[in-house]
Amino acid sequence: MKHVHDSLPPYVKVENGELWLTEDDRENLKISYRIKDIIFSEQSDFQHVMILDSYDFGRMLVLDGVVQTTSIDGHIYNEMISHVPLQFHPSAKKVLIIGGGDCGAAREVAKYKHIEEIHMVEIDEKVVLSCKAHLQEVSGNLSDPRVQFIYDDGVAFVKEHENEYDVIIIDSSDPVGPAEALFSRDFYANVRRALKDDGLMVCQSQSPIFHLDILRQTYTNIRELFPHVQVYTATVPTYPGGLWSFTIGSTKPLSLPETSTIPSDTKYVNEGILKQCFQLPQFLKKALEK
Ligand code: SAM
C-alpha cells in the first residue's frame, strides 16, 4: 500500500509530533481527529479525496477536508438512509442512488433480493475507486451485478429520466461545490418526475442543530412537491452536532408493513429504531410547523 507521508495533504497537520485532521469549514467550530496514517490522498476534478486511518473512528473518507463516513459510525448513516425508505416500499424493483460514493448505501440496498436494479450516479469516480480499495468496512467491496455505477452529475441525470424509479436515495455531501444543486427545489422536482407514480425519495437534510435553515428549506421544497413528507433523525458521531436528519417525500401515504423486511445483518436499524426515528424533538417539530 502506498502511504503518502513525504508531503502532507491539505487539512492534515503535524502537532507535537502527531498527525491531526482538522475540519475547519465552519466559521465558529473546528473538529479535529488524531490520525494514524494517510492511506490515500488525491485531488480529483471535483474535490480533494482522502482516506485516513484515525485513532477513534478507524478509516475515514474525507472530501475537501470534511469527514463523510467512517468505519466506526458509517453504518448508522448508511443503514438509516437505505432501510427506512425501503421499508415503505417493500416491492421496490428499481432504485436510484445519487452521490453515495462510499458505496455504503448501495451495499445496504443490495441486501434486498426483490430489488432488480440499483443505479448509483456519483459525480466523482475517484471517491468510488478509493473507497472500494481502501474503505471496505463501509463499501463492502461491492460487486453485486445489480449495481450499475454511472459517473455523472446527479442533477443532469434526473432531468433525463421520467417515471422510472421506485425509490430515489439522495446521499449527497454538504450543500457546497458539486452537491449544492442537490438541495434545490428544481432538482427535487426532477426527482419527483423520475419516480414512478407510487415512488418515494429520501435525502440527507443536514444537522437540525447547526443547519436548521437548510433542513427547513429542504422540508418546504419537498412538501411543495410531494403530498406526504416525513423527517426522521439518527445520531451520527462524526457529523457536527451528532444529531442528523433525513427527509422522505412520497407520492402515497407512508405506512410501514405489518412485518418489517429489515435484513437480519443490520448493525443499527431494527423495528424499534424504525418506529422511534420519526419521533422528533420539540424544537424540531415547532420549526417544521412554521
Ligand atoms: N454520508 C455522507 C455525508 O452525509 O456527508 C455523504 C456520502 S457520499 C460520500 C456523498 C457523495 O456525493 C460524494 O462522493 C460526492 O462526490 C457526491 N456528489 C456531490 N455532488 C454530486 C452531484 N452533483 N452528483 C452526483 N454525486 C455528487
XYZ file of C-alpha atoms and ligand atoms in Angstrom:
317
model
C 0.000 0.000 0.000
C 1.262 3.477 -0.877
C 1.472 5.695 2.194
C 1.563 9.389 1.485
C 3.997 10.778 4.031
C 6.556 12.815 2.151
C 4.333 15.871 1.706
C 1.310 16.401 3.918
C -2.044 16.783 2.163
C -4.176 19.835 2.865
C -6.243 19.726 6.076
C -3.712 17.417 7.831
C -1.135 18.970 10.142
C 1.603 17.786 12.479
C 1.055 18.987 16.051
C 3.513 17.936 18.782
C 4.725 15.139 16.513
C 1.182 13.797 15.924
C -0.929 13.913 12.761
C -4.281 15.718 13.070
C -7.086 16.294 10.590
C -8.981 19.496 11.326
C -12.357 20.172 9.764
C -12.441 23.939 9.560
C -15.241 24.526 7.082
C -17.363 26.214 9.765
C -16.834 29.777 10.939
C -17.015 29.137 14.667
C -16.285 25.446 15.112
C -13.292 23.263 14.344
C -13.321 19.492 14.855
C -10.024 17.592 14.950
C -9.260 13.886 14.667
C -5.919 12.290 15.557
C -4.691 10.378 12.538
C -2.548 7.213 12.437
C -1.884 7.204 8.716
C -2.697 8.818 5.397
C -3.814 5.957 3.175
C -4.886 7.851 0.046
C -4.769 11.495 -0.946
C -5.507 12.887 -4.396
C -7.179 15.872 -5.981
C -9.975 14.850 -8.363
C -11.706 17.081 -10.920
C -14.322 17.864 -8.255
C -12.722 17.776 -4.803
C -9.796 16.667 -2.681
C -10.253 12.976 -1.787
C -8.569 11.321 1.201
C -8.819 8.048 3.051
C -7.263 8.454 6.503
C -6.752 5.937 9.279
C -7.809 7.600 12.533
C -7.406 6.539 16.154
C -11.040 6.741 17.274
C -13.042 6.239 14.073
C -10.894 3.821 12.081
C -10.646 4.571 8.380
C -12.493 7.630 7.152
C -13.400 9.164 3.805
C -12.593 12.884 3.790
C -13.695 15.184 0.940
C -12.298 18.720 0.828
C -11.251 18.262 4.451
C -14.717 17.193 5.673
C -15.337 13.702 7.103
C -18.012 11.901 5.072
C -18.112 8.436 6.583
C -16.011 6.203 8.825
C -15.503 2.523 9.612
C -16.902 3.053 13.113
C -20.099 5.040 12.510
C -20.699 4.866 8.724
C -23.204 2.032 9.139
C -25.566 4.245 11.185
C -25.998 6.774 8.377
C -25.941 4.239 5.532
C -28.494 1.945 7.164
C -30.787 4.847 8.037
C -30.750 6.372 4.550
C -31.405 2.965 2.940
C -33.545 0.727 5.128
C -36.012 3.350 6.346
C -37.295 4.352 2.856
C -37.167 0.776 1.597
C -39.469 -0.348 4.432
C -42.125 1.980 2.996
C -41.792 0.401 -0.448
C -41.460 -3.339 0.160
C -41.901 -4.226 -3.519
C -39.334 -1.765 -4.954
C -37.564 -3.132 -8.031
C -35.531 -0.209 -9.318
C -33.585 2.083 -7.007
C -31.522 5.160 -7.852
C -28.800 6.418 -5.507
C -27.445 9.901 -6.186
C -23.993 10.515 -4.695
C -23.173 7.822 -2.158
C -19.629 7.373 -3.479
C -18.507 5.442 -0.412
C -20.862 2.659 -1.669
C -22.313 2.136 1.833
C -25.885 2.914 0.769
C -25.617 0.697 -2.342
C -24.319 -2.097 -0.149
C -27.374 -1.825 2.149
C -29.872 -1.552 -0.752
C -28.336 -4.654 -2.371
C -29.389 -6.702 0.691
C -32.979 -6.759 -0.658
C -33.383 -9.684 -3.046
C -36.552 -8.212 -4.609
C -34.608 -5.204 -5.925
C -33.591 -5.907 -9.506
C -31.599 -2.802 -10.465
C -29.583 -0.311 -8.440
C -28.266 2.692 -10.351
C -25.651 4.707 -8.497
C -24.988 8.120 -10.023
C -21.849 9.562 -8.475
C -20.083 12.599 -9.921
C -16.614 11.553 -8.767
C -15.199 8.174 -9.818
C -12.181 8.728 -7.560
C -14.393 8.543 -4.467
C -15.830 5.173 -5.523
C -12.492 3.660 -6.528
C -10.669 4.837 -3.400
C -13.448 3.573 -1.091
C -13.618 0.192 -2.843
C -9.853 -0.140 -2.483
C -9.257 1.310 0.992
C -12.551 1.589 2.883
C -14.100 -1.850 2.621
C -15.585 -1.637 6.137
C -18.044 0.797 4.514
C -18.066 -0.139 0.816
C -18.033 -3.880 1.452
C -16.076 -4.240 -1.801
C -19.432 -4.099 -3.547
C -19.502 -6.301 -6.645
C -23.218 -7.104 -6.914
C -24.139 -7.307 -10.623
C -27.413 -5.438 -9.952
C -25.409 -2.318 -9.052
C -24.571 -0.144 -12.048
C -22.106 2.697 -11.432
C -22.799 5.788 -13.525
C -20.268 8.606 -13.261
C -22.339 11.696 -13.907
C -23.807 14.756 -12.232
C -26.972 13.658 -10.422
C -28.649 16.955 -11.312
C -28.243 16.343 -15.063
C -29.060 12.625 -14.740
C -32.507 13.030 -13.144
C -33.526 15.543 -15.832
C -33.215 12.758 -18.421
C -35.349 10.179 -16.591
C -39.099 10.016 -16.169
C -41.403 7.615 -14.342
C -38.604 5.092 -13.901
C -37.585 4.544 -10.270
C -39.447 3.139 -7.260
C -37.107 4.719 -4.722
C -34.531 7.513 -5.095
C -31.919 7.958 -2.350
C -30.048 11.269 -2.360
C -26.864 10.523 -0.453
C -25.101 13.812 -1.005
C -22.285 15.641 0.664
C -22.891 19.062 2.262
C -24.550 21.714 0.042
C -21.343 23.285 -1.223
C -19.493 22.704 -4.510
C -20.970 19.950 -6.724
C -23.600 18.984 -4.117
C -25.138 22.457 -3.792
C -27.675 21.874 -6.580
C -28.728 18.587 -4.954
C -30.569 20.710 -2.349
C -32.516 22.858 -4.821
C -36.259 22.809 -5.466
C -35.706 22.297 -9.221
C -33.681 19.196 -8.508
C -36.374 17.727 -6.225
C -38.973 18.483 -8.919
C -36.932 16.425 -11.386
C -36.540 13.685 -8.775
C -40.317 13.574 -8.485
C -40.629 13.206 -12.279
C -38.030 10.419 -12.305
C -40.088 8.449 -9.774
C -42.888 6.050 -10.705
C -46.414 7.052 -9.663
C -46.128 5.254 -6.318
C -42.451 6.101 -5.737
C -40.695 7.836 -2.879
C -37.469 9.719 -2.289
C -35.217 10.329 0.682
C -32.389 12.793 1.175
C -29.983 13.604 3.947
C -31.157 17.005 5.172
C -28.274 18.082 7.417
C -27.974 18.889 11.116
C -31.099 20.051 12.989
C -28.724 21.810 15.408
C -26.368 23.623 13.036
C -28.281 23.715 9.729
C -31.912 24.120 10.752
C -32.373 26.648 7.944
C -31.282 24.085 5.326
C -33.457 21.379 6.882
C -36.494 23.679 6.926
C -35.908 24.753 3.326
C -35.486 21.134 2.226
C -38.681 20.151 4.066
C -40.591 23.053 2.484
C -39.324 22.257 -1.024
C -40.240 18.591 -0.716
C -43.642 19.354 0.855
C -44.495 21.545 -2.126
C -43.767 18.665 -4.487
C -44.905 15.543 -2.609
C -48.218 15.000 -0.785
C -46.547 13.052 2.057
C -43.386 14.251 3.824
C -41.686 12.935 6.956
C -38.473 13.902 8.703
C -36.539 11.368 10.774
C -33.269 11.525 12.676
C -30.317 9.454 13.843
C -27.192 10.221 15.823
C -24.007 10.027 13.763
C -20.993 10.869 15.971
C -18.741 12.267 13.231
C -21.321 14.750 11.899
C -21.260 18.168 13.611
C -23.805 18.215 16.417
C -24.239 14.426 16.292
C -27.963 14.589 15.544
C -28.607 14.231 11.797
C -31.793 14.499 9.727
C -33.274 12.741 6.720
C -36.388 13.797 4.790
C -38.728 11.471 2.887
C -41.064 12.694 0.148
C -43.681 10.218 -1.003
C -46.456 10.145 -3.554
C -48.558 7.767 -1.406
C -49.222 7.713 2.355
C -46.283 6.403 4.354
C -47.233 3.253 6.209
C -44.925 0.553 7.482
C -45.615 -3.082 6.508
C -47.032 -5.293 9.303
C -43.867 -7.359 9.313
C -40.672 -5.487 8.574
C -38.321 -6.736 5.883
C -35.185 -5.306 7.540
C -32.279 -7.624 6.666
C -31.024 -9.786 9.540
C -27.438 -8.454 9.427
C -28.010 -4.751 10.171
C -25.899 -3.207 12.944
C -28.128 -0.228 13.743
C -31.613 -0.348 12.217
C -34.231 -2.609 13.776
C -38.018 -2.433 14.125
C -37.778 -0.255 17.240
C -35.479 2.266 15.540
C -37.826 2.335 12.550
C -40.726 3.474 14.715
C -38.734 5.715 17.052
C -36.755 7.651 14.414
C -39.857 9.635 13.376
C -40.369 10.967 16.924
C -38.923 14.452 16.641
C -37.654 16.682 19.444
C -39.958 19.583 20.299
C -37.775 22.342 18.806
C -37.695 20.496 15.501
C -41.436 19.819 15.418
C -42.054 23.512 16.004
C -39.505 24.562 13.373
C -41.191 22.363 10.767
C -44.691 23.565 11.687
C -43.800 27.205 10.952
N -22.723 10.305 4.037
C -22.084 11.465 3.629
C -22.477 12.739 4.311
O -23.644 12.948 4.668
O -21.591 13.558 4.494
C -22.046 11.679 2.158
C -21.962 10.449 1.339
S -21.207 10.454 -0.193
C -19.509 10.434 0.139
C -21.540 11.984 -0.957
C -21.129 11.943 -2.419
O -21.914 12.854 -3.187
C -19.679 12.311 -2.697
O -18.968 11.164 -3.055
C -19.757 13.341 -3.837
O -18.771 13.162 -4.822
C -21.157 13.078 -4.365
N -21.736 14.206 -5.099
C -21.663 15.523 -4.789
N -22.313 16.252 -5.698
C -22.834 15.377 -6.613
C -23.619 15.535 -7.790
N -23.995 16.740 -8.218
N -23.982 14.414 -8.460
C -23.599 13.181 -8.047
N -22.854 12.985 -6.944
C -22.474 14.058 -6.227
